[in-house]
Every structure is written in structure tokens, then in C-alpha cells.
mmCIF file with all atom_site columns, C-alpha atoms in Angstrom:
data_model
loop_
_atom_site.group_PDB
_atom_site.id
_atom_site.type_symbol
_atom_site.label_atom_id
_atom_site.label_alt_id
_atom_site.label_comp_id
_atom_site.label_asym_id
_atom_site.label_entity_id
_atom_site.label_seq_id
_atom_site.pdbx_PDB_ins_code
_atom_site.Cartn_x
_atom_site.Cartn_y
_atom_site.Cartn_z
_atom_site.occupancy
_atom_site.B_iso_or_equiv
_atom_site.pdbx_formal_charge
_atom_site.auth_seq_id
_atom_site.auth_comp_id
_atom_site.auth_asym_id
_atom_site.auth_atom_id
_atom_site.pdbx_PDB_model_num
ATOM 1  C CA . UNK A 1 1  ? 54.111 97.936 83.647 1.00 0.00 ? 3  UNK A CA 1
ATOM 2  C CA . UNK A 1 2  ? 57.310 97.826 84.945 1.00 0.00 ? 4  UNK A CA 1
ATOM 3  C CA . UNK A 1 3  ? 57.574 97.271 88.963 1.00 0.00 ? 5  UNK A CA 1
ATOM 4  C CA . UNK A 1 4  ? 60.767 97.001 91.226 1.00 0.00 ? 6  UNK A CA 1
ATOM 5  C CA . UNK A 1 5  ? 62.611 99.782 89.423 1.00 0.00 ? 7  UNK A CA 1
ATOM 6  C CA . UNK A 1 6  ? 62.568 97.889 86.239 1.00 0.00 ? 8  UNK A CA 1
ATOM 7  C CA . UNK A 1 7  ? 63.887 94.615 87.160 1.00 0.00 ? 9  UNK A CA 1
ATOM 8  C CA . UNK A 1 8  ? 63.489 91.896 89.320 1.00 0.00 ? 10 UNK A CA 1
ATOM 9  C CA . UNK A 1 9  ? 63.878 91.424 92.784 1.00 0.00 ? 11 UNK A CA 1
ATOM 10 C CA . UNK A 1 10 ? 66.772 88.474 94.552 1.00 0.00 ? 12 UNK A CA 1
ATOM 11 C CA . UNK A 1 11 ? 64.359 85.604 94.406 1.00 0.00 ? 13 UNK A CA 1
ATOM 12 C CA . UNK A 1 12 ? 62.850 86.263 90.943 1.00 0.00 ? 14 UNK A CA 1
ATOM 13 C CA . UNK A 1 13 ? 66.377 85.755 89.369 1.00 0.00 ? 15 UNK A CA 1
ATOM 14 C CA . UNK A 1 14 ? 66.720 82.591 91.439 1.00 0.00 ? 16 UNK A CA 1
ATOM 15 C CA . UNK A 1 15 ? 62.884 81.118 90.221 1.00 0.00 ? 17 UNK A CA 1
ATOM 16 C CA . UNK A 1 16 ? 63.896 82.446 86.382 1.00 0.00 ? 18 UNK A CA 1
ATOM 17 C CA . UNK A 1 17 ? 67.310 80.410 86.988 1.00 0.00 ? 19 UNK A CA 1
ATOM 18 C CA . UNK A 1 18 ? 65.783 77.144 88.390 1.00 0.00 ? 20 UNK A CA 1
ATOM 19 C CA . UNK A 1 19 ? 63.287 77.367 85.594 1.00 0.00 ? 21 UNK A CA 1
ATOM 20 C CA . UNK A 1 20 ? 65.659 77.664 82.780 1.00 0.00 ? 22 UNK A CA 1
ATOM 21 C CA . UNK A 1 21 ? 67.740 74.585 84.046 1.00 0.00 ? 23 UNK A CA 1
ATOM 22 C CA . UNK A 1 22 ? 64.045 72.591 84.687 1.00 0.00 ? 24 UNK A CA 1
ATOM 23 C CA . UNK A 1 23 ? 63.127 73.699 80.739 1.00 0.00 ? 25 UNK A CA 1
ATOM 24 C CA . UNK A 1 24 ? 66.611 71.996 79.716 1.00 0.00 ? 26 UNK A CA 1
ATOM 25 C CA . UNK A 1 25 ? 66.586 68.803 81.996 1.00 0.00 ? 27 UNK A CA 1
ATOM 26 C CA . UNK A 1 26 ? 63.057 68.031 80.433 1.00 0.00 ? 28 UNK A CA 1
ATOM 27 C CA . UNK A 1 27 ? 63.492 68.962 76.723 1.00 0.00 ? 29 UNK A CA 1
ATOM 28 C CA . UNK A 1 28 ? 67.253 66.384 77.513 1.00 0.00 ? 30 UNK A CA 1
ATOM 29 C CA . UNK A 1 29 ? 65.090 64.149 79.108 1.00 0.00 ? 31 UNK A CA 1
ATOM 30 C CA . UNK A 1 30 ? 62.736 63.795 76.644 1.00 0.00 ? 32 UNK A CA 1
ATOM 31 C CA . UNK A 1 31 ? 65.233 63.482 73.664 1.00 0.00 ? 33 UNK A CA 1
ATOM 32 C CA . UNK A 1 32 ? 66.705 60.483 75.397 1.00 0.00 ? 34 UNK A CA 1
ATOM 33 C CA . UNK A 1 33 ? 63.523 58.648 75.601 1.00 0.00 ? 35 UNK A CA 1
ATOM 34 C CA . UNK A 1 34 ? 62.377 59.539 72.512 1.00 0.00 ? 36 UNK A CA 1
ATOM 35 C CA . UNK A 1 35 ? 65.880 58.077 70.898 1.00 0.00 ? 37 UNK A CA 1
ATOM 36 C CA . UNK A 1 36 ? 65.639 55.161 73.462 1.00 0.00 ? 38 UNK A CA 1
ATOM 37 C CA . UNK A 1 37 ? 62.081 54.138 72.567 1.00 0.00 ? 39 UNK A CA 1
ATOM 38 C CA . UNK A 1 38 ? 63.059 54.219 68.643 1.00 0.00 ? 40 UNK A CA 1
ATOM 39 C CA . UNK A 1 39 ? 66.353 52.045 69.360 1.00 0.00 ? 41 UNK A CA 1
ATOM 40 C CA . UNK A 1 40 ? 64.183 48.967 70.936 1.00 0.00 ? 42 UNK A CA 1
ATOM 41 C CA . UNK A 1 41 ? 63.618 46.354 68.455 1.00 0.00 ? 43 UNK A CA 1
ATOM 42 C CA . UNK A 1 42 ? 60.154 45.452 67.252 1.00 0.00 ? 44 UNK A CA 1
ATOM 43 C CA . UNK A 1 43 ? 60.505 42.268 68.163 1.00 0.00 ? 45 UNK A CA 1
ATOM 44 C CA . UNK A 1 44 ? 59.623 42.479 71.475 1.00 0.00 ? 46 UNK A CA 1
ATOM 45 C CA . UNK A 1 45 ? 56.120 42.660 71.076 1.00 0.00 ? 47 UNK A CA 1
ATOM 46 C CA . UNK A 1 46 ? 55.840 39.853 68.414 1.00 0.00 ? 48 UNK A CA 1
ATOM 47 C CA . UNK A 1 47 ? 54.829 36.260 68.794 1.00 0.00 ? 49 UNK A CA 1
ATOM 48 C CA . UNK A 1 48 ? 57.412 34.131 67.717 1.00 0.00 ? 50 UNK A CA 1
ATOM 49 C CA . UNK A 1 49 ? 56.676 31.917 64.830 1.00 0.00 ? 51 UNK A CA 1
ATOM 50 C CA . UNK A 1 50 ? 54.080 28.750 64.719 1.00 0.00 ? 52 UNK A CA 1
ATOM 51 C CA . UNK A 1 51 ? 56.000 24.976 65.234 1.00 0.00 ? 53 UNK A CA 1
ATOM 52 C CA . UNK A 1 52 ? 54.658 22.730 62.960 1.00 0.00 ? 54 UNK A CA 1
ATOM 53 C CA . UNK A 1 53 ? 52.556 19.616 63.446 1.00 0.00 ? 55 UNK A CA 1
ATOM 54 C CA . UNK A 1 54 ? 54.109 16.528 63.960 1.00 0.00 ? 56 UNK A CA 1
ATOM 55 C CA . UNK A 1 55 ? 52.248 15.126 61.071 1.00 0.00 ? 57 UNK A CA 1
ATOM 56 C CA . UNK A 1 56 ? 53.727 18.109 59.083 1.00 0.00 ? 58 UNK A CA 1
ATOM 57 C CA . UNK A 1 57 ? 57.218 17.714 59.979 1.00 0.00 ? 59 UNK A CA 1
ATOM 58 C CA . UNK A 1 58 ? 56.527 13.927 59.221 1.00 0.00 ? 60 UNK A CA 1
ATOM 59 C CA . UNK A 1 59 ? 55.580 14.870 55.435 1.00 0.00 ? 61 UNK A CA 1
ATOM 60 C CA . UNK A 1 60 ? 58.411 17.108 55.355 1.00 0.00 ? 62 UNK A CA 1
ATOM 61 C CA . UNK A 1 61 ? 60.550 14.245 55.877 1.00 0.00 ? 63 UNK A CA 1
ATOM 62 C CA . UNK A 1 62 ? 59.058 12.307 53.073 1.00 0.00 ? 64 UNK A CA 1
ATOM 63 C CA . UNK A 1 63 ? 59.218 14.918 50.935 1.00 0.00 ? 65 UNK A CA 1
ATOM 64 C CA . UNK A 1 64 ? 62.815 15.406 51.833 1.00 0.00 ? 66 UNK A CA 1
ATOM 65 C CA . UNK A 1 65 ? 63.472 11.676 51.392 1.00 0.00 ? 67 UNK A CA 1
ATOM 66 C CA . UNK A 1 66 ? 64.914 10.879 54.446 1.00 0.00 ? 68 UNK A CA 1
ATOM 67 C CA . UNK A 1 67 ? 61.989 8.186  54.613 1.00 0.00 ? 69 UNK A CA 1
ATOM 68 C CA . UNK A 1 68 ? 61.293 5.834  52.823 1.00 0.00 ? 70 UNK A CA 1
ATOM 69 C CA . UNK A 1 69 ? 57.041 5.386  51.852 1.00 0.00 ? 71 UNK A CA 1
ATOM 70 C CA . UNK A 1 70 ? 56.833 2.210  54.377 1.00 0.00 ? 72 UNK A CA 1
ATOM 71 C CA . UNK A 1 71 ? 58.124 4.331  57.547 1.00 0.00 ? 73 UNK A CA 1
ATOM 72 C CA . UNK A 1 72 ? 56.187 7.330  56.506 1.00 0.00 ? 74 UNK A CA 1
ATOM 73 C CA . UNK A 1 73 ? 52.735 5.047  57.067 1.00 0.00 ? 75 UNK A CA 1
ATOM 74 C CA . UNK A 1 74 ? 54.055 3.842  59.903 1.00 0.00 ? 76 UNK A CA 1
ATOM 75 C CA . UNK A 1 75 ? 55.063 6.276  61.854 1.00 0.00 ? 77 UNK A CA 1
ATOM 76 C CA . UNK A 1 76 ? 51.759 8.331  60.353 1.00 0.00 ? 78 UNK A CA 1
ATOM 77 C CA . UNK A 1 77 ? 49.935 5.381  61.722 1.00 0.00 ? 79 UNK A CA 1
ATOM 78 C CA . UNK A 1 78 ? 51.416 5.761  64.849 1.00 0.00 ? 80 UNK A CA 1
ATOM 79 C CA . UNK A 1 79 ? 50.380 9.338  65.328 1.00 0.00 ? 81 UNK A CA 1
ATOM 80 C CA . UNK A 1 80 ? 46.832 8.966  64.078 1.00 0.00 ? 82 UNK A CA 1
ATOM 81 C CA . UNK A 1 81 ? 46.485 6.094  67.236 1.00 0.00 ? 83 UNK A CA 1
ATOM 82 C CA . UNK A 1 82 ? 48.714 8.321  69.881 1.00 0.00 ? 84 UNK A CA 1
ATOM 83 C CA . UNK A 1 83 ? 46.180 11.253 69.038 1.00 0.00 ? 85 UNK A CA 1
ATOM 84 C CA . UNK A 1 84 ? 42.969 8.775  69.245 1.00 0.00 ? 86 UNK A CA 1
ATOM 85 C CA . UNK A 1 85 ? 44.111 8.059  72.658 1.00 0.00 ? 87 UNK A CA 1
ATOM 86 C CA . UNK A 1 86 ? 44.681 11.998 73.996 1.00 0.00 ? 88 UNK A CA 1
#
């Protein structure tokens, strides 16, 4: 049970050392990329929002005012013929 006169011998204090300070650079190690992971933002991953349709942004406008009903079928009219030809 207990070899080398109860102890250890030169090297095994050396292993037990390098160990210890191993044990404590992972646990540190580990700490900081757990806290580093949780800092990123979430936003990295998601897909940034949907522009709207031209025909859309075109009723928005209406809607809005800034054109009158005349423009509005004009410029709708113009869209319906510009997609006709893509």
C-alpha cells in the first residue's frame, strides 16, 4: 500500500505538479469559452429580414398618400409590363 517509504519519488512530484497546473489551465480555459460563446449575439446566425415587393412598396405609397390614384396605375402598369417582359 504504501511504496517509496511513504511518499513519492523526484519525478512523481514533478508529474503531480504539471498535472495540477494542466487541471487549472483547462477548467480557465473552458470558463472563457463558455462566457465567450454566451457574449456573441444571436444575430449572427439569423437571416436578415424579407425586402418587400416593388408592387408592395408601391401600395405603401398610396396608402401613405404620397401618390396620387393616377400615378399609382401607372407606375403599377408599368411593373405588371417590366415583369411580362423578364
Amino acid at each position: 500500500m504504501f511504496w517509496y517509504d511513504h511518499g513519492m519519488a523526484g519525478w512523481g512530484w514533478v508529474v503531480m505538479a504539471l498535472g495540477m497546473v494542466l487541471l487549472v489551465a483547462l477548467a480557465v480555459a473552458g470558463v472563457v469559452l463558455l462566457l465567450r460563446s454566451a457574449d456573441r449575439p444571436a444575430s449572427s446566425t439569423a437571416r436578415p429580414p424579407a425586402l418587400p415587393s416593388p408592387k408592395q412598396v408601391l401600395a405603401d405609397r398610396f396608402a401613405r398618400g404620397e401618390i396620387d390614384e393616377e400615378e399609382y396605375e401607372q407606375r403599377l402598369a408599368a411593373l405588371r409590363a417590366h415583369g411580362r417582359q423578364a
